[in-house]
Short mmCIF file of C-alpha atoms and ligand atoms in Angstrom, two decimals:
data_model
loop_
_atom_site.label_atom_id
_atom_site.label_comp_id
_atom_site.label_asym_id
_atom_site.label_seq_id
_atom_site.Cartn_x
_atom_site.Cartn_y
_atom_site.Cartn_z
CA MET I 1 -0.02 0.17 -0.25
CA GLN I 2 1.21 3.59 -0.98
CA MET I 3 2.66 5.48 2.51
CA GLU I 4 0.65 8.85 2.24
CA ILE I 5 1.52 12.11 4.22
CA ASN I 6 -2.08 12.02 5.28
CA PRO I 7 -5.06 9.66 4.58
CA ASP I 8 -6.83 12.67 2.92
CA LEU I 9 -3.97 13.34 0.19
CA ALA I 10 -4.61 9.83 -1.59
CA GLU I 11 -7.05 11.17 -3.68
CA VAL I 12 -4.75 14.16 -4.44
CA ARG I 13 -2.10 11.71 -5.46
CA SER I 14 -4.14 9.68 -7.70
CA ALA I 15 -5.44 12.90 -9.70
CA LEU I 16 -1.50 14.13 -9.86
CA ARG I 17 -0.56 10.89 -11.16
CA LYS I 18 -2.87 10.59 -13.81
CA PHE I 19 -2.29 13.88 -15.05
CA THR I 20 1.50 13.32 -14.68
CA GLN I 21 1.24 10.04 -16.78
CA GLU I 22 -1.42 11.18 -19.30
CA GLN I 23 -0.43 14.83 -19.96
CA LEU I 24 3.34 15.43 -18.94
CA GLU I 25 5.06 11.91 -19.59
CA PRO I 26 4.55 12.51 -23.48
CA LEU I 27 6.28 15.72 -23.30
CA ALA I 28 9.19 14.66 -20.93
CA LEU I 29 11.42 12.88 -23.38
CA GLU I 30 10.78 15.76 -26.09
CA ILE I 31 12.06 18.65 -23.48
CA ASP I 32 15.21 16.69 -23.12
CA ARG I 33 16.12 16.47 -26.36
CA ILE I 34 15.37 20.19 -27.54
CA GLY I 35 16.46 21.76 -24.18
CA GLU I 36 13.34 23.99 -23.92
CA VAL I 37 10.22 24.15 -22.19
CA PRO I 38 7.36 23.90 -24.48
CA ALA I 39 4.57 26.64 -24.05
CA GLU I 40 2.57 23.44 -24.09
CA ALA I 41 3.92 22.57 -20.85
CA TRP I 42 3.18 25.40 -19.19
CA SER I 43 -0.55 25.92 -20.71
CA LEU I 44 -0.96 22.29 -19.33
CA MET I 45 0.20 23.27 -15.76
CA ARG I 46 -1.72 26.22 -15.57
CA ASP I 47 -4.96 24.89 -16.80
CA ALA I 48 -4.64 22.10 -14.08
CA GLY I 49 -4.25 24.83 -11.58
CA TYR I 50 -0.64 23.74 -10.42
CA LEU I 51 1.12 26.99 -11.03
CA GLY I 52 1.21 29.37 -8.16
CA MET I 53 0.03 26.02 -6.08
CA GLN I 54 1.17 27.45 -2.69
CA LEU I 55 0.20 31.40 -3.31
CA PRO I 56 -2.82 32.73 -1.55
CA GLN I 57 -6.09 32.13 -3.38
CA ASN I 58 -7.22 35.72 -3.18
CA TYR I 59 -4.43 36.37 -5.60
CA GLY I 60 -5.14 33.91 -7.83
CA GLY I 61 -2.80 30.94 -6.37
CA GLY I 62 -3.88 27.45 -5.34
CA GLY I 63 -3.84 28.07 -1.58
CA PHE I 64 -2.49 24.57 -0.82
CA ASP I 65 -0.36 23.81 2.00
CA MET I 66 3.33 22.38 1.73
CA SER I 67 2.31 19.09 2.22
CA THR I 68 0.20 19.35 -1.23
CA TYR I 69 2.75 21.12 -2.80
CA CYS I 70 5.38 18.51 -1.80
CA LEU I 71 3.44 15.71 -3.15
CA ALA I 72 2.82 17.33 -6.43
CA LEU I 73 6.57 17.89 -6.46
CA GLU I 74 7.10 14.07 -6.11
CA GLU I 75 4.63 13.31 -8.47
CA PHE I 76 5.97 15.55 -11.50
CA SER I 77 9.29 14.48 -10.21
CA ARG I 78 8.51 10.97 -11.64
CA SER I 79 8.15 12.18 -15.12
CA SER I 80 10.76 15.02 -15.18
CA ARG I 81 12.91 17.41 -13.10
CA VAL I 82 11.79 20.39 -15.51
CA PHE I 83 8.25 19.92 -14.48
CA THR I 84 9.16 20.69 -10.73
CA MET I 85 11.08 23.68 -11.77
CA LEU I 86 7.82 25.36 -13.14
CA LEU I 87 6.11 24.97 -9.95
CA ASP I 88 9.30 26.52 -8.41
CA TYR I 89 9.31 29.60 -10.48
CA THR I 90 5.60 30.08 -9.91
CA SER I 91 5.15 29.08 -6.16
CA GLY I 92 8.50 28.00 -4.88
CA LEU I 93 11.61 29.88 -2.86
CA ALA I 94 11.03 33.27 -4.29
CA PRO I 95 7.19 33.41 -4.73
CA LEU I 96 6.85 31.88 -1.34
CA ALA I 97 9.12 34.65 0.06
CA ILE I 98 6.72 37.38 -1.48
CA ALA I 99 3.84 35.52 0.03
CA ARG I 100 5.26 35.40 3.64
CA SER I 101 6.78 38.89 3.75
CA GLY I 102 5.61 40.90 0.98
CA THR I 103 3.92 44.35 1.38
CA ALA I 104 0.15 44.35 0.11
CA GLU I 105 1.75 46.47 -2.88
CA GLN I 106 4.13 44.02 -3.59
CA GLN I 107 1.93 41.25 -3.34
CA ASP I 108 -0.81 42.70 -5.52
CA ARG I 109 1.81 43.58 -8.30
CA TYR I 110 3.42 40.21 -8.00
CA LEU I 111 1.38 37.31 -7.18
CA PRO I 112 -1.09 37.29 -9.49
CA LYS I 113 1.10 37.36 -12.58
CA LEU I 114 3.19 34.39 -11.03
CA ALA I 115 -0.08 32.46 -9.91
CA ARG I 116 -0.79 32.79 -13.67
CA GLY I 117 2.71 31.72 -14.83
CA GLU I 118 2.83 34.91 -16.78
CA TRP I 119 5.99 35.78 -14.58
CA ARG I 120 8.67 33.52 -13.51
CA ALA I 121 10.41 34.66 -10.10
CA ALA I 122 14.09 33.45 -9.54
CA PHE I 123 15.78 33.22 -6.29
CA GLY I 124 19.26 35.08 -6.47
CA LEU I 125 21.44 34.19 -3.42
CA THR I 126 24.63 32.52 -4.69
CA GLU I 127 27.78 34.46 -5.79
CA PRO I 128 30.94 33.28 -7.26
CA GLY I 129 32.66 34.05 -4.23
CA ALA I 130 29.70 32.82 -1.67
CA GLY I 131 28.15 29.46 -2.36
CA SER I 132 27.72 27.24 0.88
CA ASP I 133 28.92 30.05 3.03
CA SER I 134 26.02 32.31 1.80
CA ALA I 135 26.61 34.89 4.71
CA ALA I 136 29.75 35.78 2.77
CA ILE I 137 28.01 37.45 -0.30
CA SER I 138 29.35 40.79 -1.78
CA THR I 139 26.50 42.25 -3.28
CA THR I 140 25.64 45.21 -1.77
CA ALA I 141 22.60 47.54 -1.76
CA LYS I 142 23.11 51.29 -0.51
CA LYS I 143 20.54 53.53 0.69
CA THR I 144 19.90 56.50 -1.71
CA GLU I 145 17.25 59.21 -1.10
CA ASN I 146 14.48 57.61 -2.88
CA GLY I 147 15.44 54.06 -2.85
CA TRP I 148 18.63 51.71 -3.36
CA VAL I 149 21.64 50.86 -5.48
CA ILE I 150 22.61 47.31 -5.89
CA ASN I 151 25.94 46.37 -7.30
CA GLY I 152 27.47 42.75 -7.89
CA SER I 153 26.93 39.57 -9.04
CA LYS I 154 24.82 36.41 -8.57
CA HIS I 155 25.59 33.05 -10.37
CA TYR I 156 24.06 29.69 -10.95
CA ILE I 157 20.54 31.13 -10.64
CA SER I 158 17.65 28.56 -11.64
CA GLY I 159 15.86 30.30 -14.41
CA GLY I 160 17.38 33.81 -13.85
CA ASN I 161 18.27 33.83 -17.47
CA SER I 162 14.72 34.37 -18.37
CA ALA I 163 12.93 35.32 -14.89
CA GLU I 164 10.80 38.28 -15.35
CA LEU I 165 11.29 38.85 -11.33
CA ILE I 166 14.56 38.34 -9.05
CA LEU I 167 14.69 38.18 -5.53
CA VAL I 168 18.02 39.39 -4.71
CA ILE I 169 19.86 39.26 -1.57
CA ALA I 170 22.20 41.70 -0.99
CA LEU I 171 24.49 43.08 1.82
CA THR I 172 23.04 46.21 3.50
CA ASP I 173 25.71 46.48 6.72
CA LYS I 174 29.19 44.66 6.13
CA GLN I 175 29.63 44.77 10.18
CA LYS I 176 26.20 42.92 10.94
CA ARG I 177 26.25 40.42 7.86
CA ALA I 178 23.79 37.48 8.34
CA ARG I 179 22.93 39.04 11.62
CA GLY I 180 20.72 41.97 10.48
CA GLY I 181 23.14 43.25 7.59
CA ILE I 182 21.56 41.17 4.63
CA SER I 183 18.39 42.65 2.68
CA ALA I 184 16.21 41.00 0.22
CA PHE I 185 15.16 42.84 -2.97
CA LEU I 186 12.95 42.35 -5.67
CA VAL I 187 14.18 43.47 -8.88
CA GLU I 188 12.54 43.31 -12.33
CA LYS I 189 13.49 42.20 -15.41
CA GLY I 190 14.40 45.15 -17.90
CA THR I 191 15.74 47.37 -14.69
CA PRO I 192 18.33 49.39 -15.83
CA GLY I 193 21.70 48.21 -14.48
CA PHE I 194 20.49 44.77 -14.29
CA THR I 195 21.84 42.25 -16.96
CA VAL I 196 21.77 38.58 -17.72
CA THR I 197 25.72 38.16 -18.32
CA ARG I 198 25.88 34.39 -18.99
CA THR I 199 23.37 31.39 -19.15
CA ASP I 200 24.72 28.00 -17.96
CA THR I 201 23.37 24.54 -18.39
CA THR I 202 24.52 21.61 -16.50
CA ILE I 203 24.73 17.98 -17.28
CA GLY I 204 20.95 17.92 -16.17
CA SER I 205 18.30 18.65 -18.75
CA ASP I 206 19.29 21.81 -21.05
CA ALA I 207 15.84 22.95 -20.03
CA ILE I 208 16.82 23.85 -16.83
CA LYS I 209 19.01 27.08 -17.49
CA LEU I 210 20.97 29.21 -14.58
CA GLY I 211 21.70 32.60 -14.96
CA GLU I 212 24.67 34.95 -14.20
CA LEU I 213 23.22 38.18 -13.13
CA THR I 214 25.43 41.61 -13.12
CA PHE I 215 23.94 44.55 -11.05
CA ASP I 216 25.80 47.64 -12.01
CA ASP I 217 24.67 50.70 -10.14
CA CYS I 218 21.18 49.06 -10.33
CA HIS I 219 18.82 51.32 -8.99
CA VAL I 220 15.86 50.24 -7.49
CA PRO I 221 12.82 52.11 -5.61
CA ASP I 222 12.29 51.61 -1.67
CA SER I 223 9.11 49.35 -2.69
CA ALA I 224 11.41 47.20 -3.95
CA LEU I 225 12.75 45.99 -0.67
CA LEU I 226 11.17 42.83 0.80
CA GLY I 227 10.59 42.76 4.30
CA GLU I 228 12.49 45.31 6.91
CA PRO I 229 16.07 46.28 6.01
CA GLY I 230 18.23 43.50 7.70
CA ASP I 231 15.62 40.78 7.16
CA GLY I 232 17.06 39.02 4.10
CA PHE I 233 19.12 36.53 5.46
CA LYS I 234 16.10 35.40 7.48
CA ILE I 235 13.87 35.61 4.55
CA ALA I 236 16.03 33.53 2.19
CA MET I 237 16.59 30.89 5.12
CA GLY I 238 12.83 30.55 5.36
CA SER I 239 12.39 29.82 1.98
CA LEU I 240 15.22 27.45 1.76
CA THR I 241 13.93 25.47 4.96
CA SER I 242 10.75 24.78 2.85
CA GLY I 243 12.78 24.30 -0.39
CA ARG I 244 14.41 21.45 1.33
CA LEU I 245 11.37 19.41 2.10
CA GLY I 246 10.54 20.26 -1.65
CA VAL I 247 13.73 18.83 -2.89
CA ALA I 248 13.53 15.72 -0.61
CA CYS I 249 9.93 14.98 -2.38
CA SER I 250 11.37 15.42 -5.80
CA CYS I 251 14.24 13.09 -4.95
CA ILE I 252 11.62 10.57 -3.56
CA GLY I 253 9.44 10.92 -6.66
CA ALA I 254 12.56 10.57 -9.05
CA ALA I 255 13.68 7.57 -6.96
CA ASP I 256 10.30 6.03 -7.13
CA ARG I 257 10.12 5.96 -10.86
CA MET I 258 13.82 4.70 -11.28
CA LEU I 259 13.02 1.97 -8.77
CA GLU I 260 9.82 0.96 -11.03
CA MET I 261 11.87 0.88 -14.24
CA ALA I 262 14.72 -1.47 -12.45
CA VAL I 263 11.85 -3.83 -10.99
CA GLN I 264 10.43 -3.92 -14.66
CA HIS I 265 13.55 -4.40 -16.57
CA ALA I 266 14.52 -7.38 -14.00
CA LYS I 267 11.48 -8.96 -14.63
CA ASP I 268 11.82 -8.53 -18.38
CA ARG I 269 15.53 -9.16 -19.39
CA GLN I 270 16.68 -12.66 -19.72
CA THR I 271 20.73 -13.27 -19.17
CA PHE I 272 21.80 -17.24 -19.00
CA GLY I 273 18.39 -18.58 -19.80
CA LYS I 274 16.88 -17.05 -16.62
CA PRO I 275 15.26 -13.07 -15.69
CA LEU I 276 17.54 -11.13 -13.84
CA ALA I 277 14.98 -10.96 -11.19
CA GLU I 278 16.09 -14.40 -10.20
CA ARG I 279 19.52 -13.67 -9.38
CA GLN I 280 20.36 -12.53 -6.06
CA ALA I 281 22.83 -9.97 -6.73
CA ILE I 282 20.01 -7.93 -8.67
CA GLN I 283 17.35 -8.78 -5.82
CA TRP I 284 19.48 -7.15 -3.22
CA MET I 285 19.82 -3.82 -5.15
CA LEU I 286 16.60 -3.86 -5.74
CA ALA I 287 15.71 -4.73 -1.80
CA ASP I 288 18.26 -1.95 -0.91
CA SER I 289 16.70 0.44 -2.95
CA ALA I 290 13.24 -0.13 -1.97
CA THR I 291 14.15 -0.30 1.71
CA GLU I 292 15.93 3.27 1.21
CA LEU I 293 13.13 4.58 -0.09
CA LYS I 294 10.62 3.67 2.16
CA LEU I 295 12.77 5.12 4.88
CA ALA I 296 13.04 8.19 3.04
CA ARG I 297 9.56 8.74 2.55
CA ALA I 298 8.82 7.92 6.42
CA LEU I 299 11.32 10.63 7.25
CA VAL I 300 9.96 13.15 5.04
CA TYR I 301 6.01 12.79 5.48
CA GLN I 302 6.90 12.51 9.20
CA THR I 303 8.49 15.92 8.86
CA LEU I 304 5.58 17.17 7.04
CA ARG I 305 3.12 16.05 9.78
CA SER I 306 4.95 17.85 11.66
CA VAL I 307 5.01 21.27 9.64
CA GLU I 308 1.09 20.50 9.40
CA ALA I 309 0.85 20.82 13.24
CA GLY I 310 2.82 23.64 13.17
CA GLU I 311 5.54 21.85 15.29
CA ASP I 312 9.06 23.29 15.47
CA ILE I 313 10.91 21.13 12.74
CA GLY I 314 14.39 21.90 14.12
CA THR I 315 17.32 20.60 11.61
CA ALA I 316 14.54 17.62 10.15
CA ALA I 317 14.54 19.67 6.97
CA SER I 318 18.23 19.50 6.64
CA MET I 319 18.04 15.68 7.32
CA CYS I 320 15.35 14.89 4.91
CA LYS I 321 17.21 16.99 2.05
CA LEU I 322 20.56 15.21 2.80
CA TYR I 323 19.03 11.59 2.92
CA CYS I 324 16.80 11.69 0.12
CA SER I 325 19.59 13.53 -2.40
CA GLU I 326 21.77 10.68 -1.39
CA MET I 327 19.42 8.26 -1.54
CA VAL I 328 18.10 9.08 -4.95
CA GLY I 329 21.65 9.01 -6.23
CA ARG I 330 22.10 5.57 -5.00
CA ILE I 331 18.90 4.27 -6.43
CA ALA I 332 19.62 5.85 -9.91
CA ASP I 333 23.28 4.08 -9.93
CA ARG I 334 21.70 0.89 -8.93
CA SER I 335 18.83 1.37 -11.81
CA VAL I 336 21.56 2.20 -14.22
CA GLN I 337 23.66 -1.11 -13.34
CA ILE I 338 20.53 -3.20 -13.41
CA HIS I 339 19.67 -1.96 -17.07
CA GLY I 340 23.35 -2.26 -18.48
CA GLY I 341 24.31 -0.61 -21.31
CA MET I 342 20.72 0.50 -22.43
CA ALA I 343 20.47 3.07 -19.26
CA LEU I 344 23.43 5.09 -20.91
CA MET I 345 21.90 5.44 -24.16
CA ARG I 346 20.54 9.08 -25.07
CA GLY I 347 16.64 8.92 -25.50
CA PHE I 348 16.16 6.48 -22.81
CA ASN I 349 14.26 7.57 -19.64
CA LEU I 350 16.50 6.34 -17.13
CA GLU I 351 19.68 8.36 -18.91
CA ARG I 352 17.86 11.56 -18.09
CA PHE I 353 16.98 10.64 -14.58
CA TYR I 354 20.55 9.96 -13.86
CA ARG I 355 21.92 13.24 -15.03
CA ASP I 356 19.05 15.16 -13.80
CA VAL I 357 19.17 13.86 -10.02
CA ARG I 358 23.02 14.64 -9.49
CA HIS I 359 22.39 18.18 -8.77
CA TYR I 360 20.37 17.54 -5.67
CA ARG I 361 23.45 17.06 -3.46
CA ILE I 362 24.50 20.42 -4.61
CA GLY I 363 21.57 22.93 -4.95
CA GLU I 364 19.98 24.34 -1.73
CA GLY I 365 22.54 23.26 0.64
CA THR I 366 25.02 20.86 -0.18
CA SER I 367 25.36 17.47 1.61
CA GLU I 368 28.34 18.73 3.48
CA VAL I 369 26.11 21.88 4.76
CA HIS I 370 23.36 19.66 5.89
CA ARG I 371 25.62 17.67 7.76
CA MET I 372 27.08 20.62 9.33
CA LEU I 373 23.80 22.22 10.48
CA ILE I 374 22.73 18.83 11.70
CA SER I 375 25.87 18.18 13.81
CA ARG I 376 26.25 22.03 14.83
CA ASP I 377 22.42 21.46 16.40
CA LEU I 378 23.80 18.18 18.20
CA LEU I 379 26.76 19.72 19.73
CA LYS I 380 25.43 23.07 20.60
C1 LIG U 1 21.82 23.20 -10.61
C2 LIG U 1 21.93 24.08 -9.73
C3 LIG U 1 20.93 25.08 -9.68
C4 LIG U 1 21.12 26.24 -8.81
N1 LIG U 1 20.17 27.21 -8.38
C5 LIG U 1 20.39 27.92 -7.64
C6 LIG U 1 19.49 29.51 -7.50
O1 LIG U 1 18.26 29.29 -8.09
N2 LIG U 1 19.75 30.22 -6.58
C7 LIG U 1 20.60 30.26 -6.11
O2 LIG U 1 20.87 31.29 -5.26
N3 LIG U 1 21.76 29.60 -5.89
C8 LIG U 1 21.55 28.45 -6.92
N4 LIG U 1 22.39 27.18 -7.13
C9 LIG U 1 23.79 27.27 -6.07
C10 LIG U 1 24.19 26.40 -5.19
O3 LIG U 1 23.10 26.89 -4.05
C11 LIG U 1 25.70 26.34 -4.79
O4 LIG U 1 26.27 25.84 -6.09
C12 LIG U 1 25.53 25.49 -3.58
O5 LIG U 1 25.52 26.31 -2.64
C13 LIG U 1 27.54 25.29 -3.43
O6 LIG U 1 28.07 26.55 -3.78
P1 LIG U 1 29.29 26.33 -4.46
O7 LIG U 1 28.96 25.83 -5.73
O8 LIG U 1 29.96 27.77 -4.31
O9 LIG U 1 30.38 25.27 -3.86
P2 LIG U 1 31.26 25.35 -2.52
O10 LIG U 1 30.90 26.24 -1.38
O11 LIG U 1 32.44 26.23 -3.16
O12 LIG U 1 31.67 24.22 -2.25
C14 LIG U 1 32.31 23.17 -2.68
C15 LIG U 1 32.58 22.11 -2.08
O13 LIG U 1 33.39 22.20 -0.45
C16 LIG U 1 32.29 21.73 0.06
N5 LIG U 1 32.50 22.77 1.55
C17 LIG U 1 32.10 24.21 1.57
N6 LIG U 1 32.23 24.22 2.51
C18 LIG U 1 32.73 23.34 3.56
C19 LIG U 1 33.14 22.98 5.00
N7 LIG U 1 32.76 24.31 5.88
N8 LIG U 1 33.27 21.64 5.36
C20 LIG U 1 32.99 20.63 4.20
N9 LIG U 1 32.85 20.86 3.19
C21 LIG U 1 32.75 22.25 2.58
C22 LIG U 1 30.74 21.72 -0.35
O14 LIG U 1 29.91 21.08 0.46
C23 LIG U 1 31.21 21.12 -1.65
O15 LIG U 1 31.21 19.92 -1.71
C24 LIG U 1 22.36 26.21 -7.91
C25 LIG U 1 23.54 25.31 -8.10
C26 LIG U 1 23.01 24.08 -9.25
C27 LIG U 1 24.08 23.38 -9.09
#
């Protein structure tokens, strides 16, 4: 029986599974081949009400809680990581920060556009000199008479190459840094002084592009400040904590699909006169994968239930992200091994999954950073 976050979500899962299999899956391989997200994918997600899922209903969002959002990520991830990114751009790290910390004016201006998928928002924290050590950012925002002037650069910003809106985390007080010296700004595409200076792709799908963003005397009005001056680090970390549970669920979805493929292949493929499924070496790989997947679900769903109950989850989000991102890597590797050569052939689903899941151990806090956070909590 399928383990669920709560029994009410069983029906939601069925609807998501049906939508993903029937509508999204036929596009997945083609998206990987052409390296672009077709307009059709956006319309399908919009029409089914999945864009802006976590945004408040009075702004056109779905008003769904984190558990439902995470379940959607899990199910979309069974097809392609690309579909989870459409959710992120319209309802993930940056949109959620606006929904949580924005003024009424900011929410009126941005949330309806994001909920309709007309605008996409990117989350701009990482810099060439500040990745894991995110408090070491050097992009600055200086107060002027009627606003702020931003200078510096961000890189590896998912969707930053084309987003209409960037949440820029900048230093406003060098002495205070993460303790009240970092602020968050909403910078619109086309603002003078803001340019996309490079677009990167990774070993994962070319349809997920990363932007290098440069701010050269980029003037923004006072209304671009999100929250109070000095709130930026807290706002960024708040979004990242939720994001880590989303990443964990995306890992679960991908692992689930890859294990399913491995089980099927083990039954279908005969070597030396018997199906692979009858070989103990293969059975053990499947058993280890199924055990780790079940453990991952138990950990993440339990944490989501704690979030629903309003409990302090402490470092549990880090544990979920750490365990699930490493678990999906192991399951990807075993599934490839069980398939043999065919798994490495371009145009085969498992091959793109294998490439797409590697990023999970790096983005939104590397495994080492999460181990640091978990152990810091233990040793305090
Ligand atoms: C596909 C992708 C999408 C991304 N999207 C975004 C985005 O949308 N927005 C955004 O702001 N950023 C984004 N990032 C950036 C990502 O958050 C950073 O790459 C990540 O935080 C690591 O930073 P870094 O690459 O500078 O590595 P570094 O910080 O240089 O770390 C290099 C290695 O050293 C390890 N390490 C660092 N410090 C320690 C330590 N103290 N002890 C032990 N080991 C340590 C790290 O774990 C890592 O293995 C994205 C990255 C990727 C790959």
